[in-house]
Amino acid sequence: MLEALFLLYFLVLLATLVFKSRIVTGPWLFLLRAFFPNWKFFHATGNVPHLYARYALPTAALADAVQWSDWIHVFPRRSRHPLQVFHNADTNLALVQQNLVEHLAADLNHMAPDADARTLVSYQLVARLVCQCLQAQPPGSAHAQFEVRMVLDGPAGLIQEDTMMRSPVLPCR
């Protein structure tokens, strides 16, 4: 019986490699995708969405003019340690957050040109995430803004970088 199940399993795997299936989409799948990681890196290489953010610097003299900080890469590559093989909660959290940014990029690609991105759930989650990440910035900075950039890296470094979306000014705090 066990051999028959293994044989059936490998036949199903072989069938999925040979026969092309359509991509399953729908509103009901949207609710379940939080339980599944983004596996797109297995079938293609290319641009990767990166999240950049900036915050408004507190300026007492110029109340009307807003002075912005430089763009900050929100999820830079984390350093590794041998003990992370056993317990790696910080990197797992960073992977979940990067997965959220990838879902936002996929949602932006599937949106109609005249649609408002602020209505997307993934946009609202990324906006909250940006405000949470910028809480450590100087007190008095109550506004933030973020960009989703599509970055293509090569062996020698950055090849191409395009801004996919820039958010309006977000009220944080």
Short mmCIF file of N, CA and C in Angstrom, two decimals:
data_model
loop_
_atom_site.label_atom_id
_atom_site.label_comp_id
_atom_site.label_asym_id
_atom_site.label_seq_id
_atom_site.Cartn_x
_atom_site.Cartn_y
_atom_site.Cartn_z
N MET A 1 0.82 -1.20 0.00
CA MET A 1 0.00 0.00 0.00
C MET A 1 0.87 1.27 0.00
N LEU A 2 1.95 1.26 0.80
CA LEU A 2 2.82 2.42 0.88
C LEU A 2 3.53 2.66 -0.46
N GLU A 3 3.93 1.59 -1.12
CA GLU A 3 4.58 1.73 -2.43
C GLU A 3 3.62 2.31 -3.46
N ALA A 4 2.38 1.93 -3.39
CA ALA A 4 1.38 2.45 -4.32
C ALA A 4 1.15 3.95 -4.10
N LEU A 5 1.16 4.40 -2.85
CA LEU A 5 1.00 5.82 -2.56
C LEU A 5 2.21 6.61 -3.07
N PHE A 6 3.42 6.09 -2.88
CA PHE A 6 4.61 6.76 -3.41
C PHE A 6 4.57 6.85 -4.93
N LEU A 7 4.18 5.78 -5.56
CA LEU A 7 4.07 5.76 -7.01
C LEU A 7 3.04 6.77 -7.50
N LEU A 8 1.89 6.83 -6.83
CA LEU A 8 0.86 7.80 -7.18
C LEU A 8 1.36 9.23 -6.98
N TYR A 9 2.08 9.45 -5.91
CA TYR A 9 2.63 10.78 -5.62
C TYR A 9 3.58 11.21 -6.73
N PHE A 10 4.49 10.35 -7.14
CA PHE A 10 5.44 10.70 -8.19
C PHE A 10 4.77 10.82 -9.56
N LEU A 11 3.71 10.07 -9.80
CA LEU A 11 2.96 10.24 -11.04
C LEU A 11 2.27 11.60 -11.09
N VAL A 12 1.74 12.04 -9.96
CA VAL A 12 1.12 13.37 -9.89
C VAL A 12 2.17 14.44 -10.11
N LEU A 13 3.35 14.29 -9.52
CA LEU A 13 4.43 15.26 -9.74
C LEU A 13 4.84 15.29 -11.21
N LEU A 14 4.98 14.14 -11.82
CA LEU A 14 5.33 14.07 -13.23
C LEU A 14 4.26 14.72 -14.10
N ALA A 15 3.01 14.49 -13.76
CA ALA A 15 1.90 15.08 -14.52
C ALA A 15 1.91 16.61 -14.41
N THR A 16 2.25 17.14 -13.25
CA THR A 16 2.30 18.61 -13.10
C THR A 16 3.45 19.22 -13.86
N LEU A 17 4.52 18.46 -14.08
CA LEU A 17 5.64 18.96 -14.87
C LEU A 17 5.34 18.91 -16.37
N VAL A 18 4.60 17.91 -16.80
CA VAL A 18 4.33 17.73 -18.22
C VAL A 18 3.19 18.61 -18.69
N PHE A 19 2.08 18.61 -17.98
CA PHE A 19 0.89 19.35 -18.40
C PHE A 19 0.89 20.73 -17.75
N LYS A 20 0.69 21.74 -18.56
CA LYS A 20 0.59 23.11 -18.07
C LYS A 20 -0.83 23.38 -17.60
N SER A 21 -0.95 23.99 -16.46
CA SER A 21 -2.28 24.31 -15.93
C SER A 21 -2.45 25.82 -15.90
N ARG A 22 -3.67 26.25 -15.80
CA ARG A 22 -3.93 27.68 -15.73
C ARG A 22 -3.67 28.17 -14.31
N ILE A 23 -3.41 29.44 -14.17
CA ILE A 23 -3.17 30.04 -12.87
C ILE A 23 -4.52 30.26 -12.19
N VAL A 24 -4.62 29.80 -10.99
CA VAL A 24 -5.87 29.91 -10.25
C VAL A 24 -5.90 31.26 -9.54
N THR A 25 -6.92 32.05 -9.83
CA THR A 25 -7.09 33.35 -9.19
C THR A 25 -8.54 33.50 -8.78
N GLY A 26 -8.77 34.43 -7.91
CA GLY A 26 -10.13 34.70 -7.49
C GLY A 26 -10.15 35.36 -6.13
N PRO A 27 -11.27 35.96 -5.78
CA PRO A 27 -11.34 36.65 -4.48
C PRO A 27 -11.24 35.70 -3.29
N TRP A 28 -11.69 34.46 -3.44
CA TRP A 28 -11.61 33.51 -2.34
C TRP A 28 -10.17 33.08 -2.10
N LEU A 29 -9.36 33.05 -3.15
CA LEU A 29 -7.95 32.69 -2.99
C LEU A 29 -7.17 33.80 -2.30
N PHE A 30 -7.62 35.05 -2.48
CA PHE A 30 -6.97 36.19 -1.83
C PHE A 30 -6.97 36.03 -0.31
N LEU A 31 -8.05 35.49 0.23
CA LEU A 31 -8.14 35.33 1.68
C LEU A 31 -7.22 34.22 2.19
N LEU A 32 -6.88 33.28 1.35
CA LEU A 32 -6.05 32.15 1.77
C LEU A 32 -4.56 32.35 1.51
N ARG A 33 -4.17 33.37 0.75
CA ARG A 33 -2.78 33.48 0.35
C ARG A 33 -1.84 33.86 1.48
N ALA A 34 -2.34 34.34 2.58
CA ALA A 34 -1.48 34.62 3.73
C ALA A 34 -0.90 33.35 4.31
N PHE A 35 -1.53 32.22 4.05
CA PHE A 35 -1.04 30.95 4.58
C PHE A 35 0.03 30.31 3.70
N PHE A 36 0.23 30.84 2.50
CA PHE A 36 1.17 30.24 1.57
C PHE A 36 2.27 31.24 1.22
N PRO A 37 3.52 30.82 1.20
CA PRO A 37 4.60 31.73 0.82
C PRO A 37 4.58 32.01 -0.67
N ASN A 38 5.28 33.04 -1.07
CA ASN A 38 5.37 33.41 -2.47
C ASN A 38 6.47 32.57 -3.12
N TRP A 39 6.11 31.69 -4.03
CA TRP A 39 7.06 30.76 -4.64
C TRP A 39 7.53 31.21 -6.01
N LYS A 40 7.37 32.47 -6.35
CA LYS A 40 7.71 32.93 -7.69
C LYS A 40 9.20 32.83 -7.98
N PHE A 41 10.04 32.81 -6.97
CA PHE A 41 11.48 32.74 -7.23
C PHE A 41 11.89 31.40 -7.81
N PHE A 42 11.03 30.41 -7.82
CA PHE A 42 11.38 29.11 -8.39
C PHE A 42 11.24 29.08 -9.90
N HIS A 43 10.40 29.93 -10.47
CA HIS A 43 10.17 29.82 -11.91
C HIS A 43 10.73 30.97 -12.73
N ALA A 44 11.18 32.03 -12.13
CA ALA A 44 11.72 33.12 -12.92
C ALA A 44 12.59 34.02 -12.05
N THR A 45 13.60 34.59 -12.69
CA THR A 45 14.39 35.61 -12.02
C THR A 45 14.04 36.94 -12.65
N GLY A 46 14.28 38.00 -11.95
CA GLY A 46 13.95 39.30 -12.50
C GLY A 46 13.90 40.34 -11.41
N ASN A 47 13.09 41.35 -11.65
CA ASN A 47 12.97 42.45 -10.71
C ASN A 47 12.33 41.98 -9.40
N VAL A 48 12.87 42.50 -8.31
CA VAL A 48 12.36 42.17 -6.97
C VAL A 48 11.86 43.46 -6.34
N PRO A 49 10.66 43.46 -5.77
CA PRO A 49 10.16 44.69 -5.14
C PRO A 49 10.89 44.98 -3.82
N HIS A 50 11.36 46.20 -3.68
CA HIS A 50 11.99 46.67 -2.45
C HIS A 50 11.17 47.83 -1.91
N LEU A 51 11.13 47.95 -0.61
CA LEU A 51 10.35 49.00 0.04
C LEU A 51 11.30 50.06 0.60
N TYR A 52 11.05 51.31 0.21
CA TYR A 52 11.81 52.45 0.71
C TYR A 52 10.84 53.41 1.37
N ALA A 53 11.29 54.07 2.41
CA ALA A 53 10.42 55.00 3.13
C ALA A 53 11.21 56.24 3.52
N ARG A 54 10.48 57.31 3.76
CA ARG A 54 11.08 58.53 4.30
C ARG A 54 10.08 59.17 5.23
N TYR A 55 10.57 60.06 6.09
CA TYR A 55 9.71 60.72 7.06
C TYR A 55 9.94 62.22 7.00
N ALA A 56 8.94 62.96 7.46
CA ALA A 56 9.03 64.42 7.47
C ALA A 56 9.84 64.85 8.67
N LEU A 57 10.85 65.68 8.43
CA LEU A 57 11.68 66.19 9.52
C LEU A 57 10.91 67.29 10.26
N PRO A 58 10.95 67.28 11.58
CA PRO A 58 10.24 68.34 12.31
C PRO A 58 10.97 69.68 12.14
N THR A 59 10.27 70.64 11.57
CA THR A 59 10.83 71.98 11.39
C THR A 59 9.88 72.97 12.03
N ALA A 60 10.36 73.62 13.09
CA ALA A 60 9.52 74.58 13.81
C ALA A 60 9.42 75.90 13.06
N ALA A 61 10.50 76.31 12.37
CA ALA A 61 10.50 77.61 11.71
C ALA A 61 9.60 77.62 10.47
N LEU A 62 9.62 76.54 9.72
CA LEU A 62 8.84 76.49 8.49
C LEU A 62 7.69 75.52 8.66
N ALA A 63 6.56 75.99 9.12
CA ALA A 63 5.42 75.12 9.38
C ALA A 63 4.77 74.64 8.09
N ASP A 64 4.81 75.48 7.04
CA ASP A 64 4.15 75.10 5.80
C ASP A 64 5.02 74.21 4.92
N ALA A 65 6.33 74.46 4.93
CA ALA A 65 7.24 73.68 4.07
C ALA A 65 7.65 72.41 4.81
N VAL A 66 7.59 71.30 4.12
CA VAL A 66 7.96 70.02 4.71
C VAL A 66 9.33 69.63 4.19
N GLN A 67 10.21 69.32 5.11
CA GLN A 67 11.54 68.86 4.74
C GLN A 67 11.60 67.36 5.00
N TRP A 68 11.96 66.59 3.96
CA TRP A 68 11.94 65.14 4.05
C TRP A 68 13.33 64.58 4.32
N SER A 69 13.38 63.45 4.98
CA SER A 69 14.63 62.73 5.17
C SER A 69 15.00 62.03 3.87
N ASP A 70 16.18 61.42 3.85
CA ASP A 70 16.56 60.61 2.70
C ASP A 70 15.73 59.32 2.71
N TRP A 71 15.66 58.66 1.55
CA TRP A 71 14.94 57.40 1.46
C TRP A 71 15.71 56.33 2.21
N ILE A 72 14.99 55.55 3.02
CA ILE A 72 15.58 54.48 3.83
C ILE A 72 15.10 53.15 3.28
N HIS A 73 16.03 52.22 3.06
CA HIS A 73 15.64 50.87 2.64
C HIS A 73 15.07 50.17 3.87
N VAL A 74 13.80 49.82 3.83
CA VAL A 74 13.12 49.33 5.03
C VAL A 74 13.58 47.93 5.42
N PHE A 75 13.79 47.04 4.46
CA PHE A 75 14.20 45.67 4.78
C PHE A 75 15.54 45.34 4.16
N PRO A 76 16.64 45.89 4.68
CA PRO A 76 17.94 45.51 4.12
C PRO A 76 18.27 44.07 4.49
N ARG A 77 19.25 43.50 3.81
CA ARG A 77 19.65 42.12 4.08
C ARG A 77 20.18 42.02 5.51
N ARG A 78 19.73 41.01 6.22
CA ARG A 78 20.12 40.80 7.61
C ARG A 78 21.44 40.05 7.70
N SER A 79 22.18 40.31 8.78
CA SER A 79 23.41 39.56 9.00
C SER A 79 23.05 38.17 9.53
N ARG A 80 23.96 37.23 9.29
CA ARG A 80 23.69 35.85 9.68
C ARG A 80 24.59 35.42 10.82
N HIS A 81 24.09 34.48 11.59
CA HIS A 81 24.83 33.94 12.73
C HIS A 81 24.58 32.43 12.77
N PRO A 82 25.57 31.62 13.15
CA PRO A 82 25.37 30.16 13.15
C PRO A 82 24.23 29.68 14.04
N LEU A 83 23.94 30.38 15.12
CA LEU A 83 22.86 29.95 16.01
C LEU A 83 21.47 30.15 15.39
N GLN A 84 21.40 30.90 14.29
CA GLN A 84 20.11 31.12 13.63
C GLN A 84 19.58 29.87 12.95
N VAL A 85 20.39 28.83 12.86
CA VAL A 85 19.91 27.57 12.32
C VAL A 85 18.82 27.00 13.23
N PHE A 86 18.93 27.25 14.52
CA PHE A 86 17.99 26.69 15.49
C PHE A 86 16.84 27.65 15.82
N HIS A 87 17.13 28.95 15.91
CA HIS A 87 16.09 29.93 16.26
C HIS A 87 16.35 31.19 15.46
N ASN A 88 15.41 31.54 14.58
CA ASN A 88 15.64 32.63 13.65
C ASN A 88 14.37 33.48 13.49
N ALA A 89 13.83 33.95 14.57
CA ALA A 89 12.55 34.66 14.52
C ALA A 89 12.64 35.99 13.78
N ASP A 90 13.73 36.74 13.95
CA ASP A 90 13.84 38.05 13.30
C ASP A 90 13.87 37.92 11.78
N THR A 91 14.64 36.97 11.27
CA THR A 91 14.71 36.80 9.83
C THR A 91 13.40 36.25 9.28
N ASN A 92 12.73 35.39 10.02
CA ASN A 92 11.42 34.90 9.59
C ASN A 92 10.40 36.04 9.51
N LEU A 93 10.45 36.96 10.47
CA LEU A 93 9.57 38.12 10.43
C LEU A 93 9.89 38.99 9.22
N ALA A 94 11.17 39.18 8.92
CA ALA A 94 11.57 39.97 7.75
C ALA A 94 11.10 39.31 6.45
N LEU A 95 11.13 37.98 6.39
CA LEU A 95 10.64 37.28 5.20
C LEU A 95 9.14 37.46 5.02
N VAL A 96 8.40 37.45 6.11
CA VAL A 96 6.95 37.67 6.04
C VAL A 96 6.67 39.09 5.56
N GLN A 97 7.43 40.06 6.07
CA GLN A 97 7.23 41.44 5.66
C GLN A 97 7.59 41.64 4.19
N GLN A 98 8.68 41.01 3.73
CA GLN A 98 9.04 41.10 2.32
C GLN A 98 7.98 40.43 1.45
N ASN A 99 7.40 39.34 1.94
CA ASN A 99 6.33 38.67 1.22
C ASN A 99 5.12 39.60 1.07
N LEU A 100 4.85 40.40 2.08
CA LEU A 100 3.76 41.37 2.01
C LEU A 100 4.04 42.42 0.93
N VAL A 101 5.29 42.87 0.84
CA VAL A 101 5.66 43.84 -0.20
C VAL A 101 5.52 43.21 -1.58
N GLU A 102 5.87 41.93 -1.72
CA GLU A 102 5.72 41.25 -3.00
C GLU A 102 4.24 41.09 -3.37
N HIS A 103 3.39 40.85 -2.37
CA HIS A 103 1.95 40.77 -2.65
C HIS A 103 1.41 42.13 -3.09
N LEU A 104 1.91 43.22 -2.49
CA LEU A 104 1.49 44.55 -2.92
C LEU A 104 1.92 44.80 -4.36
N ALA A 105 3.14 44.42 -4.71
CA ALA A 105 3.61 44.60 -6.09
C ALA A 105 2.77 43.78 -7.06
N ALA A 106 2.41 42.57 -6.69
CA ALA A 106 1.56 41.75 -7.55
C ALA A 106 0.17 42.36 -7.68
N ASP A 107 -0.38 42.89 -6.60
CA ASP A 107 -1.69 43.55 -6.65
C ASP A 107 -1.64 44.79 -7.54
N LEU A 108 -0.55 45.55 -7.46
CA LEU A 108 -0.41 46.74 -8.31
C LEU A 108 -0.32 46.36 -9.78
N ASN A 109 0.33 45.25 -10.08
CA ASN A 109 0.42 44.79 -11.47
C ASN A 109 -0.94 44.37 -12.02
N HIS A 110 -1.82 43.86 -11.16
CA HIS A 110 -3.12 43.36 -11.62
C HIS A 110 -4.22 44.42 -11.55
N MET A 111 -3.89 45.62 -11.07
CA MET A 111 -4.89 46.68 -10.94
C MET A 111 -5.17 47.35 -12.28
N ALA A 112 -6.34 47.88 -12.38
CA ALA A 112 -6.68 48.71 -13.55
C ALA A 112 -5.90 50.02 -13.45
N PRO A 113 -5.55 50.63 -14.57
CA PRO A 113 -4.75 51.87 -14.53
C PRO A 113 -5.41 53.02 -13.77
N ASP A 114 -6.73 53.08 -13.78
CA ASP A 114 -7.42 54.19 -13.13
C ASP A 114 -7.85 53.86 -11.70
N ALA A 115 -7.51 52.69 -11.18
CA ALA A 115 -7.91 52.29 -9.82
C ALA A 115 -7.01 52.93 -8.78
N ASP A 116 -7.55 53.08 -7.59
CA ASP A 116 -6.82 53.68 -6.48
C ASP A 116 -6.16 52.57 -5.65
N ALA A 117 -4.85 52.64 -5.50
CA ALA A 117 -4.12 51.60 -4.76
C ALA A 117 -4.43 51.63 -3.27
N ARG A 118 -4.90 52.76 -2.76
CA ARG A 118 -5.19 52.86 -1.33
C ARG A 118 -6.35 51.97 -0.88
N THR A 119 -7.13 51.46 -1.82
CA THR A 119 -8.22 50.57 -1.46
C THR A 119 -7.76 49.13 -1.28
N LEU A 120 -6.53 48.82 -1.69
CA LEU A 120 -6.01 47.46 -1.55
C LEU A 120 -5.67 47.15 -0.10
N VAL A 121 -5.98 45.95 0.32
CA VAL A 121 -5.63 45.53 1.67
C VAL A 121 -4.12 45.46 1.83
N SER A 122 -3.42 44.98 0.81
CA SER A 122 -1.96 44.90 0.90
C SER A 122 -1.34 46.29 1.00
N TYR A 123 -1.92 47.30 0.35
CA TYR A 123 -1.43 48.67 0.47
C TYR A 123 -1.60 49.17 1.91
N GLN A 124 -2.76 48.93 2.48
CA GLN A 124 -3.02 49.40 3.84
C GLN A 124 -2.10 48.72 4.85
N LEU A 125 -1.81 47.43 4.64
CA LEU A 125 -0.90 46.72 5.53
C LEU A 125 0.53 47.25 5.40
N VAL A 126 0.96 47.52 4.18
CA VAL A 126 2.31 48.07 3.98
C VAL A 126 2.40 49.47 4.56
N ALA A 127 1.34 50.27 4.44
CA ALA A 127 1.35 51.62 5.02
C ALA A 127 1.49 51.55 6.54
N ARG A 128 0.79 50.63 7.17
CA ARG A 128 0.93 50.46 8.63
C ARG A 128 2.32 49.98 8.99
N LEU A 129 2.86 49.10 8.17
CA LEU A 129 4.20 48.57 8.41
C LEU A 129 5.25 49.68 8.31
N VAL A 130 5.10 50.56 7.34
CA VAL A 130 6.04 51.67 7.19
C VAL A 130 5.96 52.59 8.41
N CYS A 131 4.76 52.91 8.85
CA CYS A 131 4.63 53.77 10.04
C CYS A 131 5.24 53.10 11.27
N GLN A 132 5.08 51.79 11.38
CA GLN A 132 5.65 51.05 12.50
C GLN A 132 7.18 51.05 12.42
N CYS A 133 7.72 50.89 11.23
CA CYS A 133 9.18 50.87 11.07
C CYS A 133 9.79 52.24 11.32
N LEU A 134 9.05 53.30 11.07
CA LEU A 134 9.58 54.65 11.24
C LEU A 134 9.34 55.22 12.64
N GLN A 135 8.80 54.43 13.55
CA GLN A 135 8.55 54.92 14.91
C GLN A 135 9.84 55.26 15.65
N ALA A 136 10.94 54.65 15.27
CA ALA A 136 12.22 54.91 15.94
C ALA A 136 12.87 56.21 15.46
N GLN A 137 12.26 56.90 14.53
CA GLN A 137 12.84 58.13 13.99
C GLN A 137 12.58 59.27 14.97
N PRO A 138 13.14 60.43 14.68
CA PRO A 138 13.04 61.55 15.64
C PRO A 138 11.61 61.88 16.01
N PRO A 139 11.37 62.21 17.28
CA PRO A 139 10.02 62.59 17.68
C PRO A 139 9.58 63.87 16.97
N GLY A 140 8.33 63.93 16.68
CA GLY A 140 7.79 65.08 15.97
C GLY A 140 7.60 64.82 14.49
N SER A 141 8.14 63.72 14.00
CA SER A 141 7.93 63.38 12.59
C SER A 141 6.65 62.56 12.48
N ALA A 142 5.57 63.23 12.16
CA ALA A 142 4.26 62.59 12.16
C ALA A 142 3.80 62.19 10.77
N HIS A 143 4.63 62.41 9.76
CA HIS A 143 4.24 62.08 8.40
C HIS A 143 5.30 61.20 7.76
N ALA A 144 4.86 60.30 6.91
CA ALA A 144 5.76 59.39 6.22
C ALA A 144 5.28 59.20 4.79
N GLN A 145 6.15 58.61 3.99
CA GLN A 145 5.84 58.30 2.62
C GLN A 145 6.66 57.07 2.24
N PHE A 146 6.14 56.21 1.37
CA PHE A 146 6.91 55.05 0.96
C PHE A 146 6.85 54.86 -0.55
N GLU A 147 7.84 54.12 -1.05
CA GLU A 147 7.92 53.77 -2.45
C GLU A 147 8.14 52.27 -2.58
N VAL A 148 7.55 51.69 -3.60
CA VAL A 148 7.86 50.32 -3.98
C VAL A 148 8.70 50.42 -5.24
N ARG A 149 9.94 49.96 -5.14
CA ARG A 149 10.86 50.01 -6.28
C ARG A 149 11.14 48.60 -6.76
N MET A 150 11.13 48.44 -8.06
CA MET A 150 11.49 47.16 -8.67
C MET A 150 12.99 47.19 -8.96
N VAL A 151 13.73 46.31 -8.29
CA VAL A 151 15.19 46.32 -8.36
C VAL A 151 15.67 45.04 -9.04
N LEU A 152 16.58 45.20 -9.99
CA LEU A 152 17.20 44.07 -10.66
C LEU A 152 18.68 44.07 -10.28
N ASP A 153 19.07 43.07 -9.51
CA ASP A 153 20.45 42.93 -9.08
C ASP A 153 21.16 41.93 -9.96
N GLY A 154 22.43 42.16 -10.15
CA GLY A 154 23.27 41.23 -10.89
C GLY A 154 24.46 40.84 -10.05
N PRO A 155 25.35 40.03 -10.60
CA PRO A 155 26.52 39.61 -9.83
C PRO A 155 27.43 40.78 -9.43
N ALA A 156 27.46 41.84 -10.25
CA ALA A 156 28.33 42.98 -9.96
C ALA A 156 27.62 44.07 -9.17
N GLY A 157 26.34 43.92 -8.91
CA GLY A 157 25.60 44.94 -8.16
C GLY A 157 24.30 45.30 -8.86
N LEU A 158 23.84 46.52 -8.60
CA LEU A 158 22.56 47.01 -9.12
C LEU A 158 22.62 47.18 -10.64
N ILE A 159 21.65 46.59 -11.34
CA ILE A 159 21.57 46.72 -12.80
C ILE A 159 20.52 47.76 -13.17
N GLN A 160 19.34 47.65 -12.55
CA GLN A 160 18.22 48.54 -12.90
C GLN A 160 17.35 48.73 -11.67
N GLU A 161 16.77 49.94 -11.57
CA GLU A 161 15.86 50.24 -10.47
C GLU A 161 14.78 51.19 -10.98
N ASP A 162 13.52 50.77 -10.85
CA ASP A 162 12.39 51.57 -11.30
C ASP A 162 11.40 51.74 -10.15
N THR A 163 10.87 52.94 -10.01
CA THR A 163 9.85 53.19 -9.00
C THR A 163 8.51 52.72 -9.53
N MET A 164 7.92 51.77 -8.85
CA MET A 164 6.64 51.21 -9.26
C MET A 164 5.48 52.05 -8.73
N MET A 165 5.62 52.54 -7.49
CA MET A 165 4.54 53.28 -6.86
C MET A 165 5.10 54.14 -5.76
N ARG A 166 4.59 55.36 -5.63
CA ARG A 166 4.93 56.24 -4.51
C ARG A 166 3.62 56.59 -3.82
N SER A 167 3.60 56.38 -2.52
CA SER A 167 2.37 56.64 -1.76
C SER A 167 2.19 58.14 -1.53
N PRO A 168 0.97 58.54 -1.27
CA PRO A 168 0.78 59.92 -0.80
C PRO A 168 1.31 60.04 0.63
N VAL A 169 1.34 61.23 1.15
CA VAL A 169 1.84 61.44 2.51
C VAL A 169 0.92 60.74 3.50
N LEU A 170 1.52 59.94 4.38
CA LEU A 170 0.76 59.17 5.36
C LEU A 170 0.85 59.82 6.72
N PRO A 171 -0.26 59.95 7.42
CA PRO A 171 -0.19 60.42 8.80
C PRO A 171 0.17 59.24 9.71
N CYS A 172 1.30 59.36 10.40
CA CYS A 172 1.74 58.31 11.32
C CYS A 172 1.71 58.84 12.75
N ARG A 173 1.66 57.95 13.67
CA ARG A 173 1.69 58.18 15.12
C ARG A 173 0.32 58.21 15.70
#
